[in-house]
Short mmCIF file of C-alpha atoms in Angstrom, two decimals:
data_model
loop_
_atom_site.label_atom_id
_atom_site.label_comp_id
_atom_site.label_asym_id
_atom_site.label_seq_id
_atom_site.Cartn_x
_atom_site.Cartn_y
_atom_site.Cartn_z
CA ILE A 30 13.86 -55.13 -55.00
CA LEU A 31 11.78 -52.27 -53.61
CA ASN A 32 13.53 -49.65 -51.51
CA VAL A 33 11.97 -49.01 -48.11
CA GLU A 34 14.00 -46.75 -45.85
CA GLN A 35 13.55 -45.94 -42.18
CA SER A 36 15.20 -43.15 -40.25
CA PRO A 37 16.77 -42.74 -37.86
CA GLN A 38 18.35 -46.16 -37.41
CA SER A 39 18.31 -45.75 -33.63
CA LEU A 40 17.00 -43.26 -31.12
CA HIS A 41 17.63 -42.76 -27.40
CA VAL A 42 15.16 -40.59 -25.49
CA GLN A 43 14.29 -39.86 -21.90
CA GLU A 44 11.06 -41.06 -20.34
CA GLY A 45 8.36 -38.51 -21.08
CA ASP A 46 9.91 -37.26 -24.34
CA SER A 47 7.85 -37.35 -27.49
CA THR A 48 9.49 -38.72 -30.59
CA ASN A 49 8.84 -39.59 -34.20
CA PHE A 50 10.43 -41.57 -36.98
CA THR A 51 10.03 -41.91 -40.71
CA CYS A 52 9.39 -44.63 -43.25
CA SER A 53 9.97 -43.82 -46.94
CA PHE A 54 8.65 -46.05 -49.71
CA PRO A 55 8.00 -45.98 -53.47
CA SER A 56 5.18 -43.58 -54.25
CA SER A 57 3.90 -45.58 -57.21
CA ASN A 58 1.66 -48.66 -57.04
CA PHE A 59 0.79 -48.07 -53.40
CA TYR A 60 -1.33 -50.78 -51.80
CA ALA A 61 -0.74 -50.70 -48.05
CA LEU A 62 1.85 -49.80 -45.44
CA HIS A 63 2.21 -51.61 -42.13
CA TRP A 64 3.91 -50.59 -38.90
CA TYR A 65 5.11 -53.32 -36.54
CA ARG A 66 6.63 -53.19 -33.07
CA TRP A 67 9.31 -55.74 -32.25
CA GLU A 68 10.26 -56.05 -28.61
CA THR A 69 13.33 -57.97 -27.55
CA ALA A 70 12.71 -61.72 -27.19
CA LYS A 71 9.24 -61.41 -28.71
CA SER A 72 7.74 -61.67 -32.19
CA PRO A 73 6.95 -58.56 -34.22
CA GLU A 74 3.38 -57.39 -33.67
CA ALA A 75 1.27 -55.28 -35.96
CA LEU A 76 0.58 -51.71 -34.86
CA PHE A 77 -1.14 -50.11 -37.83
CA VAL A 78 -2.27 -50.86 -41.36
CA MET A 79 -2.30 -47.70 -43.47
CA THR A 80 -4.13 -47.84 -46.75
CA LEU A 81 -5.33 -44.39 -47.87
CA ASN A 82 -3.46 -41.17 -48.51
CA GLY A 83 -3.96 -38.93 -45.50
CA ASP A 84 -4.70 -41.86 -43.18
CA GLU A 85 -4.10 -41.16 -39.52
CA LYS A 86 -4.22 -44.03 -37.05
CA LYS A 87 -3.89 -43.92 -33.27
CA LYS A 88 -3.42 -46.49 -30.53
CA GLY A 89 -2.95 -45.00 -27.11
CA ARG A 90 0.12 -42.76 -27.18
CA ILE A 91 1.23 -44.01 -30.59
CA SER A 92 -0.04 -42.59 -33.84
CA ALA A 93 0.87 -42.78 -37.51
CA THR A 94 0.26 -40.73 -40.63
CA LEU A 95 0.52 -41.59 -44.30
CA ASN A 96 1.38 -39.62 -47.43
CA THR A 97 1.22 -41.92 -50.45
CA LYS A 98 1.82 -39.17 -53.01
CA GLU A 99 5.25 -38.33 -51.62
CA GLY A 100 5.95 -41.82 -50.28
CA TYR A 101 6.35 -41.47 -46.53
CA SER A 102 4.76 -42.38 -43.24
CA TYR A 103 5.50 -40.99 -39.78
CA LEU A 104 5.16 -42.84 -36.49
CA TYR A 105 4.76 -40.65 -33.40
CA ILE A 106 5.08 -41.64 -29.77
CA LYS A 107 3.84 -39.12 -27.24
CA GLY A 108 5.31 -39.18 -23.73
CA SER A 109 7.62 -42.15 -24.29
CA GLN A 110 7.74 -44.81 -21.59
CA PRO A 111 10.42 -47.48 -21.01
CA GLU A 112 7.98 -50.13 -22.24
CA ASP A 113 7.97 -48.38 -25.64
CA SER A 114 11.57 -49.53 -26.11
CA ALA A 115 11.53 -51.72 -29.19
CA THR A 116 12.40 -51.83 -32.85
CA TYR A 117 9.71 -50.30 -35.04
CA LEU A 118 9.46 -51.76 -38.53
CA CYS A 119 7.53 -50.50 -41.49
CA ALA A 120 6.57 -52.72 -44.40
CA PHE A 121 5.50 -51.63 -47.87
CA CYS A 122 2.95 -54.04 -49.24
CA PRO A 123 2.18 -54.40 -52.91
CA ALA A 124 -0.35 -57.19 -53.13
CA GLY A 125 1.03 -60.57 -52.11
CA LYS A 126 4.21 -59.74 -50.23
CA SER A 127 5.83 -57.16 -48.00
CA THR A 128 9.15 -55.34 -48.19
CA PHE A 129 10.47 -54.28 -44.80
CA GLY A 130 12.65 -51.36 -43.84
CA ASP A 131 15.62 -51.95 -41.55
CA GLY A 132 13.72 -50.55 -38.58
CA THR A 133 14.19 -47.82 -36.00
CA THR A 134 15.36 -49.02 -32.59
CA LEU A 135 13.96 -46.87 -29.80
CA THR A 136 15.46 -46.91 -26.31
CA VAL A 137 13.59 -45.00 -23.61
CA LYS A 138 15.64 -44.28 -20.50
CA PRO A 139 13.81 -44.00 -17.16
CA ASP B 16 -4.81 -70.49 -28.67
CA GLY B 17 -4.22 -69.70 -32.32
CA GLY B 18 -0.73 -68.87 -33.39
CA ILE B 19 2.45 -69.74 -35.22
CA THR B 20 5.05 -72.09 -33.82
CA GLN B 21 8.60 -72.45 -34.95
CA SER B 22 11.01 -75.08 -33.83
CA PRO B 23 13.60 -75.32 -32.62
CA LYS B 24 14.36 -71.95 -31.02
CA TYR B 25 18.12 -72.45 -31.40
CA LEU B 26 19.78 -74.70 -33.96
CA PHE B 27 23.43 -75.52 -34.48
CA ARG B 28 24.72 -77.28 -37.56
CA LYS B 29 28.04 -78.07 -39.12
CA GLU B 30 29.00 -76.41 -42.35
CA GLY B 31 27.88 -78.39 -45.37
CA GLN B 32 24.82 -79.95 -43.72
CA ASN B 33 21.28 -79.27 -44.83
CA VAL B 34 18.90 -78.26 -42.07
CA THR B 35 15.10 -77.89 -41.99
CA LEU B 36 13.31 -75.27 -39.91
CA SER B 37 9.75 -75.98 -38.93
CA CYS B 38 6.83 -73.53 -39.13
CA GLU B 39 3.27 -74.47 -38.20
CA GLN B 40 0.18 -72.26 -37.92
CA ASN B 41 -3.34 -72.96 -36.69
CA LEU B 42 -4.77 -69.59 -37.73
CA ASN B 43 -6.26 -70.99 -40.94
CA HIS B 44 -4.29 -68.44 -42.95
CA ASP B 45 -3.73 -69.14 -46.62
CA ALA B 46 -0.42 -67.32 -47.06
CA MET B 47 2.84 -68.06 -45.28
CA TYR B 48 6.26 -66.44 -45.45
CA TRP B 49 9.88 -67.00 -44.46
CA TYR B 50 12.15 -64.10 -43.57
CA ARG B 51 15.75 -63.85 -42.60
CA GLN B 52 17.21 -61.19 -40.29
CA ASP B 53 20.88 -60.34 -39.98
CA PRO B 54 22.30 -57.97 -37.35
CA GLY B 55 21.44 -54.35 -38.05
CA GLN B 56 19.16 -55.24 -40.92
CA GLY B 57 15.45 -55.61 -41.44
CA LEU B 58 13.55 -58.67 -42.56
CA ARG B 59 14.37 -60.02 -45.99
CA LEU B 60 11.95 -62.31 -47.76
CA ILE B 61 13.21 -65.79 -48.63
CA TYR B 62 10.11 -67.60 -49.91
CA TYR B 63 6.36 -67.22 -49.66
CA SER B 64 3.36 -69.34 -50.40
CA GLN B 65 -0.14 -68.04 -51.02
CA ILE B 66 -1.79 -71.41 -51.39
CA VAL B 67 -1.09 -75.07 -50.76
CA ASN B 68 1.26 -76.72 -53.28
CA ASP B 69 2.42 -73.35 -54.62
CA PHE B 70 5.24 -71.04 -53.55
CA GLN B 71 7.34 -68.20 -54.95
CA LYS B 72 10.89 -67.03 -54.47
CA GLY B 73 11.45 -63.91 -52.46
CA ASP B 74 14.41 -61.55 -52.65
CA ILE B 75 17.05 -63.94 -51.27
CA ALA B 76 15.92 -67.47 -52.22
CA GLU B 77 19.29 -68.83 -53.33
CA GLY B 78 20.43 -71.71 -51.13
CA TYR B 79 16.97 -72.28 -49.63
CA SER B 80 14.05 -74.54 -50.48
CA VAL B 81 10.50 -74.86 -49.18
CA SER B 82 7.43 -77.05 -49.49
CA ARG B 83 3.75 -76.42 -48.83
CA GLU B 84 1.99 -79.75 -48.73
CA LYS B 85 -0.45 -78.70 -46.01
CA LYS B 86 -2.08 -75.37 -45.26
CA GLU B 87 -0.76 -75.45 -41.70
CA SER B 88 2.88 -76.15 -42.47
CA PHE B 89 5.63 -74.33 -44.39
CA PRO B 90 9.05 -75.85 -43.63
CA LEU B 91 12.23 -74.14 -44.80
CA THR B 92 15.36 -76.11 -45.73
CA VAL B 93 18.67 -74.31 -45.57
CA THR B 94 20.92 -76.15 -47.98
CA SER B 95 24.68 -76.39 -48.14
CA ALA B 96 24.51 -74.02 -51.13
CA GLN B 97 23.57 -71.11 -48.84
CA LYS B 98 26.86 -69.25 -48.42
CA ASN B 99 26.16 -67.59 -45.09
CA PRO B 100 23.31 -69.38 -43.33
CA THR B 101 23.93 -68.14 -39.78
CA ALA B 102 21.00 -65.82 -39.08
CA PHE B 103 17.66 -65.40 -37.33
CA TYR B 104 14.74 -66.89 -39.27
CA LEU B 105 11.14 -65.74 -38.87
CA CYS B 106 8.05 -67.41 -40.24
CA ALA B 107 4.82 -65.47 -40.74
CA SER B 108 1.31 -65.92 -42.04
CA THR B 109 -1.13 -63.30 -43.23
CA GLN B 110 -4.79 -62.59 -43.06
CA GLY B 111 -7.01 -59.98 -44.58
CA TYR B 112 -6.99 -57.98 -47.72
CA TYR B 113 -3.96 -55.91 -46.75
CA ASN B 114 -1.65 -58.75 -45.71
CA GLU B 115 -1.24 -58.01 -42.01
CA GLN B 116 1.48 -60.40 -40.88
CA PHE B 117 1.47 -62.64 -37.81
CA PHE B 118 4.89 -63.86 -36.80
CA GLY B 119 6.27 -66.91 -35.06
CA PRO B 120 8.93 -66.69 -32.33
CA GLY B 121 11.81 -67.36 -34.71
CA THR B 122 14.70 -69.81 -35.00
CA ARG B 123 18.30 -68.74 -34.54
CA LEU B 124 20.51 -70.87 -36.76
CA THR B 125 24.23 -71.02 -36.18
CA VAL B 126 26.45 -72.88 -38.61
CA LEU B 127 29.76 -73.89 -37.11
#
């Protein structure tokens, strides 16, 4: 079983704060890394697919970076809003199947 | 609208009974997956299927069985051999070269 770790487990920030969290994964046999957002009472939705070392992806106030050589990816949220409250999952994807981390649960207080 | 449906949303069963969770997709995706989530944990892979009439065990397959007779359907049976079946179950399908996953709404199974 592959080891995919996310930190911190949970995070509470004030509206307007910027924040970031980490996903660590095996640095060998890299294929792809996914970030998903999972809001309460909804299904997880894909945010980013990261495939190349040095990749940087951005969607609005959310961005992600990838370092495959050292085995980590960062997710950044700039100017957090209450609607950003969710669990953020990363998934390490050797071809065929994904191994998920336990997620980081973000709570943004108005 | 294309998507993945899971039914029912909530399911209650008595201990010792087998139960089947439904997963249907109309996205024309080849691969489908079943995950289990327990409180405070991420998604753990139970079974996956990359093509009709073929499936592979995931990390926690013991006590579960699946079938893939049609591309659109990937039902999961939770058998009486599963020691702790109470959990939230998510079905997913993937598209593209890098396996981006599309998820259903989930089924919460409670065994009494």
